[in-house]
Coordinates of C-alpha atoms in Angstrom, one line a residue:
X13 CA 0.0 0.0 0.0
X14 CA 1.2 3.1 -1.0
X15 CA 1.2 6.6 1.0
X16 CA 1.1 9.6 -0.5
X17 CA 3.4 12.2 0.8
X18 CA 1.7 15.5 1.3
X19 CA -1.2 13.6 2.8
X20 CA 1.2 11.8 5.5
X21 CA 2.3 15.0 6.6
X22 CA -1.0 16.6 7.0
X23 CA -1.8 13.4 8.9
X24 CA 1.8 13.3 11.2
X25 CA 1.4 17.4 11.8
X26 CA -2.3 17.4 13.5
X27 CA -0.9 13.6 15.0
X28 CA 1.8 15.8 16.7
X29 CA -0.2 18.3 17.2
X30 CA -3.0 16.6 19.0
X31 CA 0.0 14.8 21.0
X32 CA 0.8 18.0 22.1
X33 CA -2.6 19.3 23.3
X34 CA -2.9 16.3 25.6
X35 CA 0.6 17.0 27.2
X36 CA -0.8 20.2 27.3
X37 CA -4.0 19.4 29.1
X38 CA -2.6 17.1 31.4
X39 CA 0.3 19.4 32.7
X40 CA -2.3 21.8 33.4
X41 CA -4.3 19.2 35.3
X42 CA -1.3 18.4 37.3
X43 CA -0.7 21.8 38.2
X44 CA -3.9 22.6 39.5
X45 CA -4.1 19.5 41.5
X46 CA -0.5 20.6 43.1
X47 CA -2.4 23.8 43.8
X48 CA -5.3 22.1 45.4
X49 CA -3.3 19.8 47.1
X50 CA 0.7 20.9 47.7
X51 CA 2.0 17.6 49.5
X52 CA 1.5 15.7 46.2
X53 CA 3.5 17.9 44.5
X54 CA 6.4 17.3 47.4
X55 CA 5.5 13.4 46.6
X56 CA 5.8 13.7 43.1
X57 CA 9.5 15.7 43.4
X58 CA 10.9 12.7 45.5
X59 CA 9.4 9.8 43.7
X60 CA 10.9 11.5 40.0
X61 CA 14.2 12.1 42.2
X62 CA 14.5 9.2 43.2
X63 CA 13.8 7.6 39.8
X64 CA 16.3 9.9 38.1
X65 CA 19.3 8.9 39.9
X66 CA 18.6 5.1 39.9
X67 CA 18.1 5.3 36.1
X68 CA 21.7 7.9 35.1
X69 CA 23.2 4.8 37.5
X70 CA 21.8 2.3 35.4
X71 CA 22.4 3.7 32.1
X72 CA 25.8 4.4 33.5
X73 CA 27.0 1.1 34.2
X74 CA 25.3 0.2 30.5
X75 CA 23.1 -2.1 32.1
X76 CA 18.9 -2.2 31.5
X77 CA 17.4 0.8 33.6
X78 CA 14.1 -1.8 33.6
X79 CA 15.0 -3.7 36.6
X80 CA 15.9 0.0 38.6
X81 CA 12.6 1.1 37.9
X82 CA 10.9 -1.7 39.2
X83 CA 12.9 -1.1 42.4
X84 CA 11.6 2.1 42.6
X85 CA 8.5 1.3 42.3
X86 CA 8.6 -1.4 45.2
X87 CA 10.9 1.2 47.2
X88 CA 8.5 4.0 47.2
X89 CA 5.2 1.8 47.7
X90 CA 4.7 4.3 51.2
X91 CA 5.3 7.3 49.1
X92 CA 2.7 6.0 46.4
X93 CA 0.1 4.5 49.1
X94 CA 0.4 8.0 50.2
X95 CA -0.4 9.8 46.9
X96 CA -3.2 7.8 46.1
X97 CA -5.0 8.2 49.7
X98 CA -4.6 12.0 48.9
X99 CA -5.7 12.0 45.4
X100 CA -9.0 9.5 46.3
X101 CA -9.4 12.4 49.7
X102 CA -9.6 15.3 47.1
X103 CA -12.3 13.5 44.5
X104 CA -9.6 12.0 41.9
X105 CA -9.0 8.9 40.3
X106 CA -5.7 7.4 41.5
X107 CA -4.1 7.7 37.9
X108 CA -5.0 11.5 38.0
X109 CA -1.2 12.2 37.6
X110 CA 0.0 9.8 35.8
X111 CA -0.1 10.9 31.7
X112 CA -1.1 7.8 29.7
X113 CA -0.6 7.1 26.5
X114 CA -3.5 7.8 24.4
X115 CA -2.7 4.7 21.9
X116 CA -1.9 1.8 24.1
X117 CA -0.6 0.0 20.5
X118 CA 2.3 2.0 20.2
X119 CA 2.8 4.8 22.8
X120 CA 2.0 7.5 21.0
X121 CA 4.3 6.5 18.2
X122 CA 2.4 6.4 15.5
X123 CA 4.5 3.4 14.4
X124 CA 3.8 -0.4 15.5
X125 CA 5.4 -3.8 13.9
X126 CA 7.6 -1.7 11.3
X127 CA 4.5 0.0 9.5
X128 CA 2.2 2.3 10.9
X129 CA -0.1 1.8 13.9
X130 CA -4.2 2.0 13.4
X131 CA -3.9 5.6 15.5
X132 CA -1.7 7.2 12.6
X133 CA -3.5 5.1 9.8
X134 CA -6.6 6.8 11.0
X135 CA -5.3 10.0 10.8
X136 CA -3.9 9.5 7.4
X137 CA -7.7 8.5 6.0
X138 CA -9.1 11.8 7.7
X139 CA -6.0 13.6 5.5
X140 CA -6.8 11.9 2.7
X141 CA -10.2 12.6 2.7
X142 CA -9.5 17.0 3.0
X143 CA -7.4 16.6 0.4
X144 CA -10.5 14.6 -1.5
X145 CA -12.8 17.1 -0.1
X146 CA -11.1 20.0 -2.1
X147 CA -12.1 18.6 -5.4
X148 CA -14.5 16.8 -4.8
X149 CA -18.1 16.9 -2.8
X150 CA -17.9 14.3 -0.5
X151 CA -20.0 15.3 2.2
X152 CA -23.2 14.2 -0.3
X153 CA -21.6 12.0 -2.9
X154 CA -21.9 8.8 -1.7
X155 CA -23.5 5.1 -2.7
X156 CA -25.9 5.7 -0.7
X157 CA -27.3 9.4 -2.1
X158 CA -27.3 8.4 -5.3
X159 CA -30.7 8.3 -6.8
X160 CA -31.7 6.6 -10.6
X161 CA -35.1 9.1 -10.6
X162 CA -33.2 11.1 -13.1
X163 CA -32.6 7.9 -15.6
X164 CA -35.0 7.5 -18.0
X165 CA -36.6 3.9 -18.2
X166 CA -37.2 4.2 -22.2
X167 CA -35.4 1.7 -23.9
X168 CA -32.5 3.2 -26.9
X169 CA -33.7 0.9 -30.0
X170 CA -29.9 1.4 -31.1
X171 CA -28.2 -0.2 -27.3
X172 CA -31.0 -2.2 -26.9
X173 CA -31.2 -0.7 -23.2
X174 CA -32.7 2.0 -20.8
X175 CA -30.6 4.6 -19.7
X176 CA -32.0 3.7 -16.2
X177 CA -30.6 -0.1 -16.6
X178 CA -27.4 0.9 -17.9
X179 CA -27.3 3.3 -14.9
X180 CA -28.2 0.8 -12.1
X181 CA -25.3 -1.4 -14.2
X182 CA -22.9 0.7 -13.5
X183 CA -23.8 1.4 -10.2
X184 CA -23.2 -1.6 -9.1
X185 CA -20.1 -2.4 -10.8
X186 CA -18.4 0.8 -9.2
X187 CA -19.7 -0.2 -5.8
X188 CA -18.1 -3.8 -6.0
X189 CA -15.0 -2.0 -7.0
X190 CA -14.5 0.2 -4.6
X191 CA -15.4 -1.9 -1.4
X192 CA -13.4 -4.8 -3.0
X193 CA -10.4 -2.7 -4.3
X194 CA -7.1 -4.6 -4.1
X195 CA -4.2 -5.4 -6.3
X196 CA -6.0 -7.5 -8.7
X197 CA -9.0 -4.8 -9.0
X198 CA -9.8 -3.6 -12.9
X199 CA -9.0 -0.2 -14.1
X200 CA -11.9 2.0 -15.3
X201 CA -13.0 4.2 -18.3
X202 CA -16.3 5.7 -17.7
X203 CA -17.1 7.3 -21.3
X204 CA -20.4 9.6 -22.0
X205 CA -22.1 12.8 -22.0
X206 CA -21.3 15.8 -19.2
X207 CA -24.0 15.4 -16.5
X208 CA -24.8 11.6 -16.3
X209 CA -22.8 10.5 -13.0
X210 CA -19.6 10.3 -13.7
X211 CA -17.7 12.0 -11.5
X212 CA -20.2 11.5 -8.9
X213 CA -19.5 7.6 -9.3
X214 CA -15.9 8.4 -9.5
X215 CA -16.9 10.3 -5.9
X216 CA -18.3 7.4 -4.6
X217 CA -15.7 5.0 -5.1
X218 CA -13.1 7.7 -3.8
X219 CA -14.7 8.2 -0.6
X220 CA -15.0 4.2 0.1
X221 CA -11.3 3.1 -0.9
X222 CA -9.8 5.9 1.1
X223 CA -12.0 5.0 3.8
X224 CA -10.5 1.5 3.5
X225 CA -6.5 2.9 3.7
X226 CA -5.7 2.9 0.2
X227 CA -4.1 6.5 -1.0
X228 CA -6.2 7.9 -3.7
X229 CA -5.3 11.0 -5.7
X230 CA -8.3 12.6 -7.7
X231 CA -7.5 15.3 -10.0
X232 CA -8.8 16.6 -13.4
X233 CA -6.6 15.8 -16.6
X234 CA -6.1 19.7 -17.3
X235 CA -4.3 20.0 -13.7
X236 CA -2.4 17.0 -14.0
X237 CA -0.8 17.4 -17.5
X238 CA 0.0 21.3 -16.5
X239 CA 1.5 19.9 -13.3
X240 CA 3.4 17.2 -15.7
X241 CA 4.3 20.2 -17.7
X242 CA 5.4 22.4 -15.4
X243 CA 7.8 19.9 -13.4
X244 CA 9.5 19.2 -17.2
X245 CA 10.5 22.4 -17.8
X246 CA 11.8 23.9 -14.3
X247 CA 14.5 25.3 -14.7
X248 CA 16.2 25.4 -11.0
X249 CA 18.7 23.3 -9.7
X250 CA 16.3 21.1 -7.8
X251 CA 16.9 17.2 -9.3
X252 CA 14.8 15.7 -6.5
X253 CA 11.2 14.2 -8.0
X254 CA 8.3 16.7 -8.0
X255 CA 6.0 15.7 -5.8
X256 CA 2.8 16.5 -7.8
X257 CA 4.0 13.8 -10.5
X258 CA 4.9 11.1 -8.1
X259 CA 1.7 11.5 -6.3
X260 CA -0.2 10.9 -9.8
X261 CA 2.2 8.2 -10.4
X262 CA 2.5 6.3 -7.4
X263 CA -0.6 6.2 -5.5
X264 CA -2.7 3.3 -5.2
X265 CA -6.0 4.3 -7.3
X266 CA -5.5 7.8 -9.5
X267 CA -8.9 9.1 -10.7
X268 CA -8.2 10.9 -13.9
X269 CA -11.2 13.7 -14.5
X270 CA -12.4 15.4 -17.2
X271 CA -10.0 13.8 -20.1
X272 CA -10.5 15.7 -23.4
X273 CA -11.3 18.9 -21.7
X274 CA -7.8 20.0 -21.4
X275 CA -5.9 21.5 -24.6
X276 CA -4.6 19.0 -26.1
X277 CA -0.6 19.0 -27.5
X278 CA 2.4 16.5 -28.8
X279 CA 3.6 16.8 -24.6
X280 CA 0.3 16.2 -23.3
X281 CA -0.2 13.2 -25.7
X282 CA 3.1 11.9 -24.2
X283 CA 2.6 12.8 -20.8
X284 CA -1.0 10.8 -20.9
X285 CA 0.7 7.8 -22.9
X286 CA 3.7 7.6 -19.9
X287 CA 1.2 8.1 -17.0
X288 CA -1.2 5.3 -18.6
X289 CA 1.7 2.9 -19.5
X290 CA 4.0 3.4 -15.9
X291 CA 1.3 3.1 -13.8
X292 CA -0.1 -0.2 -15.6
X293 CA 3.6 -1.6 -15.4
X294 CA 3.6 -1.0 -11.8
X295 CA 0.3 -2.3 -11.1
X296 CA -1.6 1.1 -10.3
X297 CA -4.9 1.2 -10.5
X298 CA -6.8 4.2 -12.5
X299 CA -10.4 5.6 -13.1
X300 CA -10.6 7.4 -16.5
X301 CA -13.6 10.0 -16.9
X302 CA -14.2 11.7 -20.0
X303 CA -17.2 12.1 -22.9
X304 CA -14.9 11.1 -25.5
X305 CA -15.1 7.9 -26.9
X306 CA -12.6 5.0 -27.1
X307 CA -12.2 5.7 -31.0
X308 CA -12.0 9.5 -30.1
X309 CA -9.7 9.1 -27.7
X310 CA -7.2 7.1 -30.2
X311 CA -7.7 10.0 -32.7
X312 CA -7.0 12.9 -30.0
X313 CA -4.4 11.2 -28.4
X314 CA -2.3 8.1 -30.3
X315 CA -3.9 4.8 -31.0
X316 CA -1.4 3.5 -28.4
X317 CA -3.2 5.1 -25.8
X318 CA -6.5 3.9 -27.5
X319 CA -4.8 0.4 -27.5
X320 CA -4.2 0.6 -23.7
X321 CA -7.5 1.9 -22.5
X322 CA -9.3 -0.7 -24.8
X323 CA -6.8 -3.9 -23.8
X324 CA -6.5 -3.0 -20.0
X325 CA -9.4 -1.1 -18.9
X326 CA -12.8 -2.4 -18.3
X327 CA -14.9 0.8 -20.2
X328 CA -18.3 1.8 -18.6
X329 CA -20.1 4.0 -21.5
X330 CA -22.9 6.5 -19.9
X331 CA -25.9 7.8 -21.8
X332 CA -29.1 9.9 -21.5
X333 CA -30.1 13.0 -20.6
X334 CA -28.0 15.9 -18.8
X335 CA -28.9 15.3 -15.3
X336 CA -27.5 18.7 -14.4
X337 CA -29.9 20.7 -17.0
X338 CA -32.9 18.4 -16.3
X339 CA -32.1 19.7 -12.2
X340 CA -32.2 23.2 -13.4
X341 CA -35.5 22.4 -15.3

């Protein structure tokens, strides 16, 4: 599973931030308990005292400090007796001084077992999903909002179907994807007129796979191919990768909006050849949205990219009326 940079450091600076809140709020609690109650504040000096210099010796002599602070513990069992009758006299638990770790799992780490532990993992989803947010409408969009009221249930004598039953079609197909998404899942080309779901679908799926911990990086093809652009021709000294381009290019599920909206040139039909091709080498998975056609497609761009779309993507055609005009109606 793949991370996406500038998410994980969204996700590590309100981590560390929250980390630091808690310290916050429990030295403050400590402190007004020592001014409620000054003896356990005399307690507290002696016990840390004594805890210090049994440690430095330990750590000293290179031996495990362990063992020393398990004899401070028994050592001071009068001092602690002591603290805890105090503590339970003034209406506190007796762990009211003691600052616990809010992830038991890994301390407060963030880290656990050489990846990342479930506290962090959430915090990268809640990332992910402002960084989704931005582009996309994700407080509404979601399987369960979407409505087929708008599909017609007329039958096109050239498909042969309704757009209603293509509809609830490909519903269903891009719910299985994106609560199943894995290695092994297809890549999409949802092809059709503006205003029949598309990017809502593509919405839909983003919410749920980032939900489930896979990095997801939605963006429309007119941002990406300036941002491919840009990063080709700067001209500082900087040789480390841009970031914007190894987002696109390394994340686990890249939704790809708007194709054919952007102006197309000879870079832009390279760029979208090499992002297609790399990311199908390394196993990436992509979402395609665009009203053109495959055989448009393979006209605007190159019939490699035609060849690629039509031999590794499974293509979801949309038709029917503008959904967005019929609203307006």
């Amino acid at each position: 599973m793949a991370y996406d940079g500038k998410v994980m450091r969204a996700a590590l600076e309100q981590f560390q931030a929250d980390k630091q809140r808690r310290s916050s709020q429990f030295l403050e609690r400590q402190r007004r308990i020592f001014r409620q109650v000054p003896e356990l504040q005399e307690i507290d000096r002696e016990l840390r005292g004594t805890m210090s210099q049994i440690i430095a010796s330990a750590l000293q002599r290179g031996t495990d400090p362990l063992p020393a602070i398990r004899v401070i513990r028994d050592s001071n069992l009068d001092l602690q007796r002591r603290r805890a009758e105090l503590l339970a006299k003034h209406g506190y638990p007796v762990d009211a001084l003691e600052e616990k770790a809010y992830c038991e799992l890994c301390n407060d780490s963030g880290y656990r077992g050489g990846g990342l532990c479930i506290c962090l993992q959430e915090y990268y989803n809640r990332a992910q999903i402002a960084e989704l947010s931005q582009m996309l409408d994700l407080g509404t969009q979601s399987f369960d909002t979407f409505s087929f009221a708008w599909y017609s249930e007329r039958v096109s004598p050239e498909l042969g179907i309704s757009p209603r039953k293509l509809m609830e079609n490909n519903f269903d197909i891009c719910r299985d994807y994106a609560y199943e998404f894995g290695p092994r899942s297809d890549n999409l080309l949802l092809s059709g007129d503006p205003g029949l779901g598309k990017t809502f679908l593509s919405a839909c799926i983003a919410r749920v796979v980032s939900e489930n911990g896979f990095s997801v990086v939605y963006d429309t093809a007119s941002t990406i191919f300036s941002r491919f652009e840009a990063a080709k021709f700067r001209r500082d000294d900087d040789t480390a990768p841009d970031e914007d381009v190894a987002r696109y290019e390394n994340c686990d599920l890249l939704i790809l909006d708007d194709l054919g909206t952007e102006m197309t040139t000879t870079f832009v039909q390279s760029a979208l050849y090499q992002l297609i091709n790399g990311r199908l080498m390394a196993g990436k998975k992509t979402i395609i949205s665009t009203n053109l056609n495959p055989e448009e497609i393979g006209r605007r761009y190159s019939p490699q990219v035609r060849s690629r779309l039509e031999g590794e993507y499974r293509i979801l055609p949309f038709f029917g009326e503008d959904i967005r005009k019929l609203k307006r109606g």
